[in-house]
Short mmCIF file of C-alpha atoms in Angstrom, two decimals:
data_model
loop_
_atom_site.label_atom_id
_atom_site.label_comp_id
_atom_site.label_asym_id
_atom_site.label_seq_id
_atom_site.Cartn_x
_atom_site.Cartn_y
_atom_site.Cartn_z
CA UNK A 1 -1.74 -0.76 5.21
CA UNK A 2 -2.71 1.10 8.54
CA UNK A 3 -1.57 4.86 7.96
CA UNK A 4 -4.03 7.77 7.50
CA UNK A 5 -2.51 9.21 4.61
CA UNK A 6 -1.18 6.83 1.77
CA UNK A 7 0.30 7.32 -1.72
CA UNK A 8 -0.81 4.69 -4.01
CA UNK A 9 1.12 3.89 -7.59
CA UNK A 10 -0.26 2.54 -10.23
CA UNK A 11 -0.61 -1.16 -11.01
CA UNK A 12 0.63 -1.48 -14.41
CA UNK A 13 -0.70 -4.52 -15.89
CA UNK A 14 0.52 -5.75 -19.54
CA UNK A 15 -1.82 -7.30 -21.88
CA UNK A 16 -5.25 -8.05 -21.91
CA UNK A 17 -5.87 -11.54 -20.25
CA UNK A 18 -9.00 -13.39 -19.97
CA UNK A 19 -12.02 -13.08 -21.85
CA UNK A 20 -14.59 -11.84 -19.47
CA UNK A 21 -18.00 -10.61 -20.61
CA UNK A 22 -20.59 -8.23 -18.65
CA UNK A 23 -23.55 -10.30 -19.64
CA UNK A 24 -21.41 -13.65 -19.16
CA UNK A 25 -19.63 -13.89 -16.28
CA UNK A 26 -16.50 -16.03 -15.63
CA UNK A 27 -17.77 -18.90 -13.33
CA UNK A 28 -14.16 -17.66 -11.43
CA UNK A 29 -16.13 -14.76 -10.75
CA UNK A 30 -18.99 -16.30 -8.31
CA UNK A 31 -18.90 -15.41 -4.62
CA UNK A 32 -17.74 -17.40 -2.48
CA UNK A 33 -19.04 -15.86 1.20
CA UNK A 34 -16.81 -16.35 4.24
CA UNK A 35 -18.28 -13.49 6.53
CA UNK A 36 -19.46 -14.24 9.82
CA UNK A 37 -18.95 -18.01 9.12
CA UNK A 38 -15.11 -18.28 9.59
CA UNK A 39 -13.43 -20.14 6.70
CA UNK A 40 -11.56 -23.12 7.73
CA UNK A 41 -7.88 -22.78 8.39
CA UNK A 42 -5.69 -23.85 5.78
CA UNK A 43 -2.34 -23.84 5.81
CA UNK A 44 0.30 -21.38 4.11
CA UNK A 45 0.88 -22.60 0.54
CA UNK A 46 4.66 -23.20 0.03
CA UNK A 47 6.37 -21.30 -2.77
CA UNK A 48 9.97 -20.72 -4.18
CA UNK A 49 10.45 -17.52 -4.68
CA UNK A 50 9.20 -14.72 -7.17
CA UNK A 51 9.55 -11.31 -8.08
CA UNK A 52 5.91 -10.50 -7.52
CA UNK A 53 5.04 -7.52 -4.92
CA UNK A 54 3.64 -8.53 -1.69
CA UNK A 55 4.40 -12.02 -2.37
CA UNK A 56 5.40 -13.41 1.27
CA UNK A 57 5.49 -16.98 0.44
CA UNK A 58 7.02 -16.62 -2.71
CA UNK A 59 4.31 -18.85 -4.44
CA UNK A 60 3.39 -16.15 -7.67
CA UNK A 61 0.47 -14.54 -6.19
CA UNK A 62 0.21 -11.39 -4.28
CA UNK A 63 -1.08 -11.76 -0.55
CA UNK A 64 -2.82 -9.20 1.30
CA UNK A 65 -2.15 -7.76 4.54
CA UNK A 66 -4.73 -5.77 6.92
CA UNK A 67 -4.38 -4.03 10.07
CA UNK A 68 -7.13 -2.52 12.41
CA UNK A 69 -8.47 -6.13 12.71
CA UNK A 70 -12.20 -6.43 14.47
CA UNK A 71 -12.00 -7.76 18.12
CA UNK A 72 -12.84 -7.31 21.56
CA UNK A 73 -10.18 -5.51 23.20
CA UNK A 74 -10.68 -1.77 23.66
CA UNK A 75 -7.83 -0.11 22.14
CA UNK A 76 -5.59 -3.15 22.09
CA UNK A 77 -3.70 -3.53 19.20
CA UNK A 78 -5.09 -6.76 17.60
CA UNK A 79 -1.78 -7.54 15.55
CA UNK A 80 -1.63 -7.51 11.37
CA UNK A 81 -3.84 -10.12 9.76
CA UNK A 82 -2.44 -11.34 6.41
CA UNK A 83 -4.54 -13.57 3.86
CA UNK A 84 -2.32 -15.61 0.99
CA UNK A 85 -3.10 -15.88 -2.46
CA UNK A 86 -3.22 -18.50 -5.00
CA UNK A 87 -3.77 -18.98 -8.75
CA UNK A 88 -7.29 -18.02 -9.04
CA UNK A 89 -7.60 -15.15 -6.02
CA UNK A 90 -7.23 -14.72 -2.42
CA UNK A 91 -7.91 -17.70 0.22
CA UNK A 92 -9.37 -16.36 3.49
CA UNK A 93 -8.77 -19.86 5.24
CA UNK A 94 -4.76 -19.56 4.56
CA UNK A 95 -4.70 -16.65 6.84
CA UNK A 96 -2.12 -15.81 9.55
CA UNK A 97 -1.97 -13.14 12.54
CA UNK A 98 1.38 -11.48 13.43
CA UNK A 99 1.70 -10.37 16.53
CA UNK A 100 4.02 -8.09 18.90
CA UNK A 101 4.01 -11.11 21.46
CA UNK A 102 4.74 -13.72 19.11
CA UNK A 103 6.94 -11.58 15.85
CA UNK A 104 8.03 -8.32 17.55
CA UNK A 105 12.07 -7.86 18.66
CA UNK A 106 12.41 -6.61 22.01
CA UNK A 107 14.21 -3.56 22.86
CA UNK A 108 15.85 -3.69 26.45
CA UNK A 109 14.10 -6.54 27.66
CA UNK A 110 10.63 -5.30 26.32
CA UNK A 111 8.36 -5.89 23.61
CA UNK A 112 7.01 -2.87 21.69
CA UNK A 113 3.13 -1.81 22.87
CA UNK A 114 1.85 -1.76 18.97
CA UNK A 115 2.72 -3.48 15.76
CA UNK A 116 1.40 -2.36 12.65
CA UNK A 117 2.24 -2.98 8.84
CA UNK A 118 3.94 0.03 6.99
CA UNK A 119 5.08 -1.11 3.74
CA UNK A 120 6.45 -4.16 2.05
CA UNK A 121 9.29 -5.25 -0.80
CA UNK A 122 11.92 -8.02 -0.95
CA UNK A 123 14.63 -6.08 0.94
CA UNK A 124 17.16 -9.29 1.08
CA UNK A 125 16.70 -10.35 -2.91
CA UNK A 126 15.77 -13.77 -1.89
CA UNK A 127 12.45 -13.69 -3.96
CA UNK A 128 10.27 -13.54 -0.84
CA UNK A 129 8.49 -10.16 0.01
CA UNK A 130 9.35 -9.02 3.47
CA UNK A 131 7.21 -6.98 5.83
CA UNK A 132 8.15 -3.78 7.04
CA UNK A 133 6.39 -2.83 10.86
CA UNK A 134 6.34 0.05 13.08
CA UNK A 135 6.32 -0.58 16.54
CA UNK A 136 6.21 1.78 19.91
CA UNK A 137 9.50 0.36 21.96
CA UNK A 138 10.19 1.71 25.37
CA UNK A 139 11.49 5.29 25.29
CA UNK A 140 12.46 7.57 28.20
CA UNK A 141 12.52 10.57 26.45
CA UNK A 142 16.20 11.09 26.72
CA UNK A 143 18.52 11.58 23.97
CA UNK A 144 18.29 9.88 20.45
CA UNK A 145 15.13 7.08 20.18
CA UNK A 146 15.25 3.81 19.35
CA UNK A 147 14.41 2.74 15.71
CA UNK A 148 10.87 1.73 15.96
CA UNK A 149 11.00 0.27 12.42
CA UNK A 150 11.22 -3.82 12.23
CA UNK A 151 11.67 -6.37 9.12
CA UNK A 152 9.58 -9.67 8.89
CA UNK A 153 11.33 -11.64 6.55
CA UNK A 154 9.45 -13.61 3.80
CA UNK A 155 9.83 -17.48 3.15
CA UNK A 156 8.17 -20.34 1.82
CA UNK A 157 5.94 -20.74 4.91
CA UNK A 158 5.29 -16.79 4.76
CA UNK A 159 5.81 -14.35 7.13
CA UNK A 160 7.37 -16.94 9.83
CA UNK A 161 9.88 -16.24 12.89
CA UNK A 162 10.91 -13.00 14.82
CA UNK A 163 11.09 -9.69 13.32
CA UNK A 164 14.82 -7.53 12.98
CA UNK A 165 15.25 -4.27 13.61
CA UNK A 166 16.13 -1.95 11.02
CA UNK A 167 19.55 -0.54 11.41
CA UNK A 168 20.10 3.28 10.96
CA UNK A 169 23.52 4.46 11.07
CA UNK A 170 23.80 6.98 13.77
CA UNK A 171 25.28 9.09 11.03
CA UNK A 172 22.03 8.81 8.79
CA UNK A 173 20.07 10.19 11.62
CA UNK A 174 19.14 13.92 12.43
CA UNK A 175 18.28 15.28 15.80
CA UNK A 176 16.27 13.33 18.28
CA UNK A 177 13.40 12.43 16.23
CA UNK A 178 12.27 8.82 14.98
CA UNK A 179 13.35 7.17 12.17
CA UNK A 180 10.02 6.15 11.06
CA UNK A 181 7.55 6.36 8.00
CA UNK A 182 9.33 3.70 5.29
CA UNK A 183 9.08 3.79 1.73
CA UNK A 184 10.31 0.93 -0.54
CA UNK A 185 11.92 1.46 -3.84
CA UNK A 186 15.02 1.12 -5.91
CA UNK A 187 15.70 4.65 -5.69
CA UNK A 188 19.35 4.48 -7.26
CA UNK A 189 18.28 2.01 -10.45
CA UNK A 190 20.72 -0.70 -9.23
CA UNK A 191 17.73 -3.22 -9.29
CA UNK A 192 17.73 -3.77 -5.14
CA UNK A 193 15.22 -2.26 -2.66
CA UNK A 194 16.17 0.78 -0.68
CA UNK A 195 14.28 2.13 2.08
CA UNK A 196 13.47 6.25 2.50
CA UNK A 197 12.82 7.00 5.93
CA UNK A 198 11.59 10.14 7.79
CA UNK A 199 14.62 11.73 9.46
CA UNK A 200 13.48 15.00 10.99
CA UNK A 201 12.14 18.20 9.62
CA UNK A 202 12.86 18.73 5.70
CA UNK A 203 15.41 15.63 5.57
CA UNK A 204 15.57 11.98 4.55
CA UNK A 205 17.01 8.73 5.69
CA UNK A 206 18.67 6.93 2.49
CA UNK A 207 19.48 3.28 3.01
CA UNK A 208 20.73 1.42 0.27
CA UNK A 209 19.67 -1.97 -0.56
CA UNK A 210 19.97 -5.02 -0.54
CA UNK A 211 19.51 -5.36 3.38
CA UNK A 212 21.26 -8.31 5.71
CA UNK A 213 18.99 -10.09 7.57
CA UNK A 214 20.40 -8.45 10.32
CA UNK A 215 18.60 -5.63 9.29
CA UNK A 216 21.56 -3.85 8.01
CA UNK A 217 21.35 -1.68 4.66
CA UNK A 218 24.11 -2.16 2.31
CA UNK A 219 25.32 1.38 2.63
CA UNK A 220 24.07 4.66 4.08
CA UNK A 221 25.01 8.29 4.31
CA UNK A 222 24.28 11.76 6.04
CA UNK A 223 20.47 12.75 6.07
CA UNK A 224 19.29 14.28 2.82
CA UNK A 225 17.34 17.64 2.25
CA UNK A 226 13.94 17.44 1.24
CA UNK A 227 11.39 19.65 1.48
CA UNK A 228 8.07 19.54 3.83
CA UNK A 229 8.50 17.81 6.95
CA UNK A 230 6.30 14.54 6.67
CA UNK A 231 7.12 11.63 4.47
CA UNK A 232 3.90 9.95 3.38
CA UNK A 233 3.97 6.09 3.77
CA UNK A 234 3.51 3.53 0.55
CA UNK A 235 5.01 2.39 -2.41
CA UNK A 236 7.34 4.71 -4.63
CA UNK A 237 6.66 4.69 -8.61
CA UNK A 238 8.81 6.45 -11.08
CA UNK A 239 7.22 8.61 -12.03
CA UNK A 240 9.23 10.16 -14.89
CA UNK A 241 10.32 6.62 -16.37
CA UNK A 242 14.07 7.40 -16.04
CA UNK A 243 14.78 3.62 -14.17
CA UNK A 244 14.64 5.42 -10.88
CA UNK A 245 12.03 5.11 -8.38
CA UNK A 246 10.99 8.94 -7.28
CA UNK A 247 8.79 9.24 -3.67
CA UNK A 248 6.70 12.45 -2.53
CA UNK A 249 6.85 14.46 0.63
CA UNK A 250 4.22 16.61 2.53
CA UNK A 251 4.27 19.51 4.31
CA UNK A 252 2.37 19.90 7.90
CA UNK A 253 -1.32 19.39 7.56
CA UNK A 254 -3.51 22.78 7.35
CA UNK A 255 -6.97 22.52 9.45
CA UNK A 256 -8.49 21.13 6.58
CA UNK A 257 -5.71 18.15 6.75
CA UNK A 258 -4.83 19.25 3.35
CA UNK A 259 -0.75 19.65 2.90
CA UNK A 260 1.22 20.87 -0.21
CA UNK A 261 3.30 18.29 -1.54
CA UNK A 262 6.82 17.96 -3.47
CA UNK A 263 8.00 14.79 -5.67
CA UNK A 264 11.99 13.95 -4.84
CA UNK A 265 13.18 12.28 -7.90
CA UNK A 266 15.56 9.50 -7.72
CA UNK A 267 18.71 9.04 -9.29
CA UNK A 268 22.62 7.30 -9.47
CA UNK A 269 22.70 8.47 -5.47
CA UNK A 270 19.21 8.16 -4.31
CA UNK A 271 16.62 10.52 -3.99
CA UNK A 272 18.12 13.96 -3.82
CA UNK A 273 16.39 16.43 -6.63
CA UNK A 274 13.10 18.26 -6.18
CA UNK A 275 11.11 17.62 -9.25
CA UNK A 276 7.82 19.10 -9.06
CA UNK A 277 5.47 20.69 -6.49
CA UNK A 278 1.92 19.79 -6.15
CA UNK A 279 -1.11 21.61 -4.91
CA UNK A 280 -2.53 20.61 -1.07
CA UNK A 281 -4.27 17.65 -1.10
CA UNK A 282 -5.34 14.77 1.83
CA UNK A 283 -4.13 12.16 -0.50
CA UNK A 284 -2.38 11.29 -3.86
CA UNK A 285 -2.38 8.52 -5.95
CA UNK A 286 -0.29 8.03 -9.43
CA UNK A 287 -1.43 6.06 -12.52
CA UNK A 288 -0.93 6.27 -16.33
CA UNK A 289 -4.66 7.74 -17.34
CA UNK A 290 -3.38 9.08 -20.87
CA UNK A 291 -0.67 8.29 -23.12
CA UNK A 292 1.89 10.94 -21.83
CA UNK A 293 5.29 9.96 -21.82
CA UNK A 294 5.29 10.66 -17.80
CA UNK A 295 3.14 9.23 -14.97
CA UNK A 296 -0.26 11.07 -14.10
CA UNK A 297 -1.38 12.42 -10.80
CA UNK A 298 -4.71 12.53 -8.69
CA UNK A 299 -4.56 14.95 -5.87
CA UNK A 300 -7.85 14.67 -3.54
CA UNK A 301 -8.83 17.69 -1.34
CA UNK A 302 -11.39 19.25 0.51
CA UNK A 303 -12.30 20.79 -2.85
CA UNK A 304 -12.06 18.06 -5.07
CA UNK A 305 -9.62 16.21 -6.90
CA UNK A 306 -6.82 18.03 -9.19
CA UNK A 307 -5.20 15.86 -12.02
CA UNK A 308 -1.89 16.45 -13.31
CA UNK A 309 -1.32 14.85 -16.81
CA UNK A 310 2.36 13.55 -17.84
CA UNK A 311 4.36 14.73 -14.38
CA UNK A 312 6.12 16.96 -14.06
CA UNK A 313 3.92 18.44 -17.16
CA UNK A 314 1.51 21.33 -16.79
CA UNK A 315 -1.55 20.01 -18.20
CA UNK A 316 -3.98 20.01 -15.86
CA UNK A 317 -8.27 19.03 -15.10
CA UNK A 318 -10.10 18.96 -11.82
CA UNK A 319 -13.06 17.37 -10.50
CA UNK A 320 -15.72 18.24 -8.23
CA UNK A 321 -15.89 15.24 -5.97
CA UNK A 322 -15.02 16.53 -2.39
CA UNK A 323 -13.00 14.44 0.26
CA UNK A 324 -12.29 11.57 -1.38
CA UNK A 325 -9.56 9.43 -1.09
CA UNK A 326 -8.04 8.24 -4.76
CA UNK A 327 -6.37 4.99 -6.23
CA UNK A 328 -5.53 4.14 -9.30
CA UNK A 329 -4.96 0.56 -11.32
CA UNK A 330 -5.82 -1.13 -14.49
CA UNK A 331 -8.79 -2.68 -13.88
CA UNK A 332 -9.83 -3.45 -17.40
CA UNK A 333 -6.16 -4.78 -18.58
CA UNK A 334 -5.55 -2.04 -21.60
CA UNK A 335 -2.42 -0.85 -19.84
CA UNK A 336 -4.16 2.07 -18.91
CA UNK A 337 -5.07 2.95 -15.33
CA UNK A 338 -8.15 3.73 -14.15
CA UNK A 339 -9.04 5.95 -11.37
CA UNK A 340 -11.09 5.05 -7.86
CA UNK A 341 -12.56 7.54 -5.50
CA UNK A 342 -13.74 6.35 -2.25
CA UNK A 343 -15.65 8.07 0.21
CA UNK A 344 -16.91 11.38 0.09
CA UNK A 345 -19.58 13.94 0.78
CA UNK A 346 -20.97 14.92 -2.25
CA UNK A 347 -20.48 15.19 -5.94
CA UNK A 348 -18.91 12.27 -7.96
CA UNK A 349 -17.49 10.25 -4.92
CA UNK A 350 -20.80 9.83 -3.90
CA UNK A 351 -21.83 8.89 0.18
CA UNK A 352 -19.21 6.97 2.87
CA UNK A 353 -20.03 3.13 1.57
CA UNK A 354 -19.73 4.16 -2.21
CA UNK A 355 -16.58 3.39 -4.34
CA UNK A 356 -16.74 4.98 -7.65
CA UNK A 357 -14.03 4.18 -10.66
CA UNK A 358 -13.32 5.91 -14.07
CA UNK A 359 -12.02 4.61 -16.78
CA UNK A 360 -8.68 5.73 -18.00
CA UNK A 361 -8.54 6.43 -21.83
CA UNK A 362 -5.70 7.89 -24.41
CA UNK A 363 -7.10 11.17 -23.77
CA UNK A 364 -7.49 10.91 -19.51
CA UNK A 365 -9.98 10.20 -17.34
CA UNK A 366 -13.13 9.91 -18.52
CA UNK A 367 -15.97 11.24 -16.17
CA UNK A 368 -18.75 9.78 -18.50
CA UNK A 369 -17.54 6.04 -18.02
CA UNK A 370 -17.68 5.43 -14.80
CA UNK A 371 -18.85 2.05 -12.60
CA UNK A 372 -20.26 2.06 -9.13
CA UNK A 373 -19.18 -0.68 -6.61
CA UNK A 374 -20.39 -1.31 -3.36
CA UNK A 375 -23.75 1.35 -3.43
CA UNK A 376 -25.82 -0.45 -1.08
CA UNK A 377 -22.84 -0.69 1.68
CA UNK A 378 -23.74 0.54 5.31
CA UNK A 379 -21.24 2.15 6.67
CA UNK A 380 -17.37 3.64 5.40
CA UNK A 381 -15.76 2.04 2.65
CA UNK A 382 -12.03 1.77 2.42
CA UNK A 383 -9.80 0.65 -0.80
CA UNK A 384 -7.29 -1.48 0.89
CA UNK A 385 -5.67 -2.88 -2.29
CA UNK A 386 -5.48 -2.65 -5.96
CA UNK A 387 -3.87 -5.42 -7.57
CA UNK A 388 -4.52 -8.62 -9.49
CA UNK A 389 -5.04 -11.13 -6.96
CA UNK A 390 -7.02 -13.82 -9.81
CA UNK A 391 -3.90 -13.88 -12.14
CA UNK A 392 -6.23 -12.90 -15.06
CA UNK A 393 -3.69 -9.80 -15.96
CA UNK A 394 -6.15 -7.24 -14.55
CA UNK A 395 -6.51 -5.35 -11.53
CA UNK A 396 -8.99 -6.62 -8.82
CA UNK A 397 -10.32 -4.19 -6.34
CA UNK A 398 -10.41 -4.80 -2.28
CA UNK A 399 -12.74 -2.87 -0.09
CA UNK A 400 -13.30 -3.09 3.36
CA UNK A 401 -16.56 -1.69 4.78
CA UNK A 402 -16.90 -0.97 8.51
CA UNK A 403 -20.88 -0.67 10.35
CA UNK A 404 -19.28 1.28 13.29
CA UNK A 405 -20.84 -1.47 15.42
CA UNK A 406 -17.38 -3.89 15.60
CA UNK A 407 -18.29 -5.29 12.55
CA UNK A 408 -16.51 -5.06 9.11
CA UNK A 409 -16.95 -6.97 5.68
CA UNK A 410 -13.69 -7.44 3.05
CA UNK A 411 -14.77 -8.05 -0.32
CA UNK A 412 -12.72 -8.82 -3.90
CA UNK A 413 -14.04 -7.23 -6.81
CA UNK A 414 -12.32 -8.72 -9.74
CA UNK A 415 -11.79 -5.97 -12.69
CA UNK A 416 -13.42 -6.74 -15.94
CA UNK A 417 -12.87 -5.89 -19.73
CA UNK A 418 -15.51 -4.48 -20.75
CA UNK A 419 -18.17 -1.25 -19.98
CA UNK A 420 -18.11 -2.45 -16.19
CA UNK A 421 -14.56 -2.44 -15.13
CA UNK A 422 -15.09 -4.17 -11.96
CA UNK A 423 -17.63 -6.72 -10.81
CA UNK A 424 -20.46 -5.77 -9.24
CA UNK A 425 -20.73 -8.57 -6.68
CA UNK A 426 -17.24 -9.62 -4.72
CA UNK A 427 -15.62 -12.92 -5.85
CA UNK A 428 -15.27 -13.21 -1.98
CA UNK A 429 -15.96 -12.22 1.20
CA UNK A 430 -14.70 -12.33 4.81
CA UNK A 431 -14.52 -10.47 7.73
CA UNK A 432 -11.22 -9.35 9.66
CA UNK A 433 -12.35 -10.69 12.95
CA UNK A 434 -12.06 -14.03 11.58
CA UNK A 435 -8.12 -13.99 12.84
CA UNK A 436 -9.26 -13.65 16.41
CA UNK A 437 -9.49 -17.63 15.94
CA UNK A 438 -5.94 -18.10 15.74
CA UNK A 439 -4.98 -16.61 19.00
CA UNK A 440 -2.26 -13.98 19.83
CA UNK A 441 0.09 -14.44 16.35
CA UNK A 442 -0.67 -18.40 16.78
#
C-alpha cells in the first residue's frame, strides 16, 4: 500500500474449496494477458454491501489498491489505482484512478500535494470498505500541523466522491507532530473497526469506531504510551487470539534498516499492554505456520528470517534468506499459512525477480516443500497482496515486477491445492500504466 515497511497479517481461509490439480489446471487459471494492450474500460460492479476485506463496492469480491503507478511525470504523484474484483477474480477493465485533484479534501483552500493509500477497512459499518489516504496538506511549520489523513468512503459505486479529513481531537494528539501511519483493527473487541495512529515518540492515538461520515470517531482519549517511536502501517491481527486485535510498533531503524519491534496487545480499553518484544528486523509478517494456540511470526532482517512460533511463546527457528520481504497467506486452503519470501540477495530468497513460497505444516514451516514463482522475471518483484480473489477458498498471490525503464507488470497467481502451492503462470496480467488512460482521476 505505498509504504516501505508493511506488517502483513495471515489470511486464514477456512476449508478446502475447489479441486485444482497440478496436472490438470482449472480452466479459470488460464492466463488472460492485459499487459501493454490496455483492457477495455468496464463499469465498476454495483454491490449491496459485504463483510469482505478491501471490498469497496460491496459486491462480495476483494479489490486491489495500487500506488506508485507508472506514469510520464517526473516525480509527480500519479494518484491511486483501484482494480475491482468479481466472483472469478480481478477485472483489470473495472479500474479507477483516484487523485488529489478529483478526490482530495482541501486544507485552507488548497488541495494536498500528495495522495497515497495507507490502509482500508469498513469504518462506518455500512458494508463497504473505506480507504485511508495519506496527504501532504499545506503547513507553515508553526504549532500543531493539520492531520494529513483522509477517508474515501466506499459505496455501491466503489470509492466515489470527495474524501473527508480524519478528525483527531486535540486531547488525542501529542506535541507538534503529524498524526499519521494509520492501522485499522478492532482493538477493543466491540465489533467496530478502530484506528490507531502514530502520535509522537513512544505514543499512539487510539480512535474508537465506528466513524461518522464526517471523519469523526465515536470516542477518543489521551495518547497511549507504547515502546518505539514509529508505527508500522498495515492491518492489525489478533496474535494471541483473545478477541482483541493487536498491533506492532517499531523503534528507529539502524544503519542496515533493521529496527526492534514490540507487540502491543488490544483489550477492552483498546491497545495498552506490551505483550512481547521482537528482535530487530526490516519486515514482519504474522500467520499460522503450525498448530499452536497463538499466531506465529516471521521477522526478516539483513542476516536472515527469524521464525517465532506460538507468539508470545519462546519456540524459535531461523532461515538463512537475507534481505527479503516477508508475507503470509493460505495458498493451498488447508487452514495453515505459507511463508512468502520476495527480493533478497542470496539464500532461499533468490534473485530480486524471484518469489519463493514455503509450505506451512502442523509442525511449522517446511523448508523442503517450496515453490518458486516468477523465476524468469527481469527487474524487481514485490508482493502487492495475498488474498482470495477468485473465490476458491485459497489465497492468491499478486506480484508486481518493475524493469527500471518505466515499465511494469502486475500478475495474479492463483493458489493451488497440492504440491505446487501456486500457479506457475498468472491468471491475469496488466500494467499500472493502463490507469493513465483514465486521466486525472476520471
